[in-house]
Coordinates of C-alpha atoms in Angstrom, one line a residue:
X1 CA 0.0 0.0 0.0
X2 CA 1.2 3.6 -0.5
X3 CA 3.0 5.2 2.2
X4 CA 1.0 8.1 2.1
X5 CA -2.2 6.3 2.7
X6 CA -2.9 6.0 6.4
X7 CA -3.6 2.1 7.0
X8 CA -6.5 2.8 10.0
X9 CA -9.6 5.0 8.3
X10 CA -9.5 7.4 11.4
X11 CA -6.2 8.7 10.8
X12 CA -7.2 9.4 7.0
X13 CA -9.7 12.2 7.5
X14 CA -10.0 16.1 8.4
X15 CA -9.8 17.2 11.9
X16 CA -13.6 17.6 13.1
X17 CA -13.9 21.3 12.5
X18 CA -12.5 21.2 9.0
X19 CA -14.4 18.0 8.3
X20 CA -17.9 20.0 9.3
X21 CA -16.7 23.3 7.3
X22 CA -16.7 21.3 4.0
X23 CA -19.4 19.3 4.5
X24 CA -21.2 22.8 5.6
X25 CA -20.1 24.4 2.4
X26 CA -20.8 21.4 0.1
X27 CA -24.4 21.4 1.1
X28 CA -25.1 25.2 0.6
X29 CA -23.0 24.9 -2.9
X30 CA -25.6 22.1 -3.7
X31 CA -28.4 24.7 -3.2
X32 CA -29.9 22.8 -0.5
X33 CA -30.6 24.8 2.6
X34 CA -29.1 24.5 5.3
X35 CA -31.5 23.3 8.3
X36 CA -30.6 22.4 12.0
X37 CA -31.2 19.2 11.6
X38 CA -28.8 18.7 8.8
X39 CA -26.7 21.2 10.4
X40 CA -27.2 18.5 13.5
X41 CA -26.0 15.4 11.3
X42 CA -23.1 16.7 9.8
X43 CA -21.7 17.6 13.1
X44 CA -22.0 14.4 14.1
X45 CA -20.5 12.5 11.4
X46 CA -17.4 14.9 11.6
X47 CA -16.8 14.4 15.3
X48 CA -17.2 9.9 14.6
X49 CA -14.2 8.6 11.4
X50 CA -16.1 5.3 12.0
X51 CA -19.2 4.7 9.9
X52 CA -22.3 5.0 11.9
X53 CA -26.0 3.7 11.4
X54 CA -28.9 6.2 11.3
X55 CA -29.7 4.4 14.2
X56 CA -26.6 5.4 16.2
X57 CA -26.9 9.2 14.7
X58 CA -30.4 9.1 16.0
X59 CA -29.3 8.1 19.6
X60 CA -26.9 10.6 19.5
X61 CA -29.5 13.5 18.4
X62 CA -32.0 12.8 20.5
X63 CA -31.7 15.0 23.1
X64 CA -31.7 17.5 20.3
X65 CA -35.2 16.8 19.7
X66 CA -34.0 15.4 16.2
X67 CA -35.8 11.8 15.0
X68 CA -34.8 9.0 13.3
X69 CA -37.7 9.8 10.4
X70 CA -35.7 13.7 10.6
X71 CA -32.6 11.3 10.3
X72 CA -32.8 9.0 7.2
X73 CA -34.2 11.7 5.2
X74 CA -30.9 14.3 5.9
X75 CA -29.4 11.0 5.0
X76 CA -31.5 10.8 1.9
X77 CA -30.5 14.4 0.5
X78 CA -26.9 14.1 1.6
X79 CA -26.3 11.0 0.3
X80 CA -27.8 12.5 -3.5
X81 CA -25.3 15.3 -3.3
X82 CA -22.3 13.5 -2.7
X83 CA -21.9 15.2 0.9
X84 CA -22.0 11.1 2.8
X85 CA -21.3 8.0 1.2
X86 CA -22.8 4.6 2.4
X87 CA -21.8 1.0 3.2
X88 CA -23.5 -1.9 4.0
X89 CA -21.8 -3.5 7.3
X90 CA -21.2 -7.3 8.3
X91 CA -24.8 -8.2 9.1
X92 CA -26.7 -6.0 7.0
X93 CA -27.1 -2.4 8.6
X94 CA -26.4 0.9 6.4
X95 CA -23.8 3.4 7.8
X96 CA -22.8 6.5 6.7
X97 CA -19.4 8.7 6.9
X98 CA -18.4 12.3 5.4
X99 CA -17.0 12.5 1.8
X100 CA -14.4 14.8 2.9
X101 CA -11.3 13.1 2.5
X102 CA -8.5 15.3 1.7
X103 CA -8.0 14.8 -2.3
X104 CA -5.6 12.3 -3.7
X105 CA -7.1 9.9 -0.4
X106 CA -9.6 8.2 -2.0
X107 CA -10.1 4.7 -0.8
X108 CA -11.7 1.4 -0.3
X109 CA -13.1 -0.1 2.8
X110 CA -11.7 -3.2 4.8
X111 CA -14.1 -4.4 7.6
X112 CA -12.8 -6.6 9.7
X113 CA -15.9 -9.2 10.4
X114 CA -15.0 -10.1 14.0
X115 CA -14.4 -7.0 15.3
X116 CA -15.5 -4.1 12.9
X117 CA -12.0 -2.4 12.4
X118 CA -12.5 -0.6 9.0
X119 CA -8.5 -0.5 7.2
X120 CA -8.0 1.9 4.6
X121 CA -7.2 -0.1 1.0
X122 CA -5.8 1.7 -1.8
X123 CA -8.5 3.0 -4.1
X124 CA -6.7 1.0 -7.0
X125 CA -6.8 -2.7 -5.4
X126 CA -9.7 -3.5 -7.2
X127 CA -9.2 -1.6 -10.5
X128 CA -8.1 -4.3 -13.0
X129 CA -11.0 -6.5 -11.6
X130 CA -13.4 -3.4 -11.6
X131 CA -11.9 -3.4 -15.7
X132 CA -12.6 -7.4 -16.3
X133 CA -16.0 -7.3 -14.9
X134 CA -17.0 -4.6 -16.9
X135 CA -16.1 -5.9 -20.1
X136 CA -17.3 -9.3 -19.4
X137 CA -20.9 -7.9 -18.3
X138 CA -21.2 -4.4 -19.3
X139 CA -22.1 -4.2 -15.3
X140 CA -19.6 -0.8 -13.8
X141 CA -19.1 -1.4 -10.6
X142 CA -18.8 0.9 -7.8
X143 CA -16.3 -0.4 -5.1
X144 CA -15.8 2.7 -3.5
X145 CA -19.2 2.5 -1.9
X146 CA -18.7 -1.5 -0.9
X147 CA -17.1 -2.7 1.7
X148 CA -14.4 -5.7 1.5
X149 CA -14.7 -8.0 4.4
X150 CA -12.6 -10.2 6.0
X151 CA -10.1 -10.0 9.0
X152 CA -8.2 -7.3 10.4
X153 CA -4.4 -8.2 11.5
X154 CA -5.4 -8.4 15.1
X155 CA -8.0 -10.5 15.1
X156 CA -6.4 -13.1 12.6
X157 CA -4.2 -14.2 15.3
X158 CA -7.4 -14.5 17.7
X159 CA -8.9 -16.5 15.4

């Protein structure tokens, strides 16, 4: 893997504040407005690198007064403009993070299945493959927004 890609997903992003600014400005360059509760969501995501479930964000919001229904549909219109990108975990739940990553970062997702560490994989591990299936099935794939599971260093010794 490239050097200059951080191996643990934490240590890839912006700090919090500058995570929240961009995601802040992304949304009003969209021309979506910018509401509390989307204001409320962002925030969140910038303070948490890991991916988190509406269901977590909703736990975490609601002694704003913000609900899950308020929730999934920020999710919804962030999600259209780019501003969060999505993953299906181990088990089946959605979660969410900021597409904020400084440029030149962009990566794949390792989740480790017995413990849920996400690793940082070069975006170009799956290019030639991406390239194969493609011309075999006409079908593009998108592996940015999958997740590639199996076991993290630490855990394959536990296991």
């Amino acid at each position: 893997m490239d050097a200059s890609i951080p191996a643990r997903h934490r240590d890839l992003h912006h700090a919090p504040e500058q995570a929240l600014a961009l995601a802040l400005a992304r949304l009003q360059d969209s021309g979506e407005r910018l509401t509390e509760p989307r204001r409320a969501v962002l925030e969140v995501l910038a303070r948490h690198h890991e991916h988190l479930t509406a269901d977590e964000v909703s736990v975490i919001l609601a002694t704003r007064g913000i609900h899950r229904a308020t929730v999934y549909r920020t999710f919804e219109v962030l999600a259209r403009r780019a501003i969060i990108a999505q993953r299906r975990q181990p088990g089946g739940a959605v979660a969410y993070h900021l597409v904020t990553t400084p440029s030149g970062h962009e990566h794949l997702h390792g989740v480790c299945r017995y413990c849920g560490e996400v690793t940082v994989l070069p975006a170009d591990t799956f290019t030639a493959s991406s390239r194969a299936i493609a011309s075999a099935s006409g079908f593009k794939l998108e592996p940015e927004q999958s997740a590639f599971v199996g076991l993290c260093t630490a855990c394959q010794t536990i296991i």
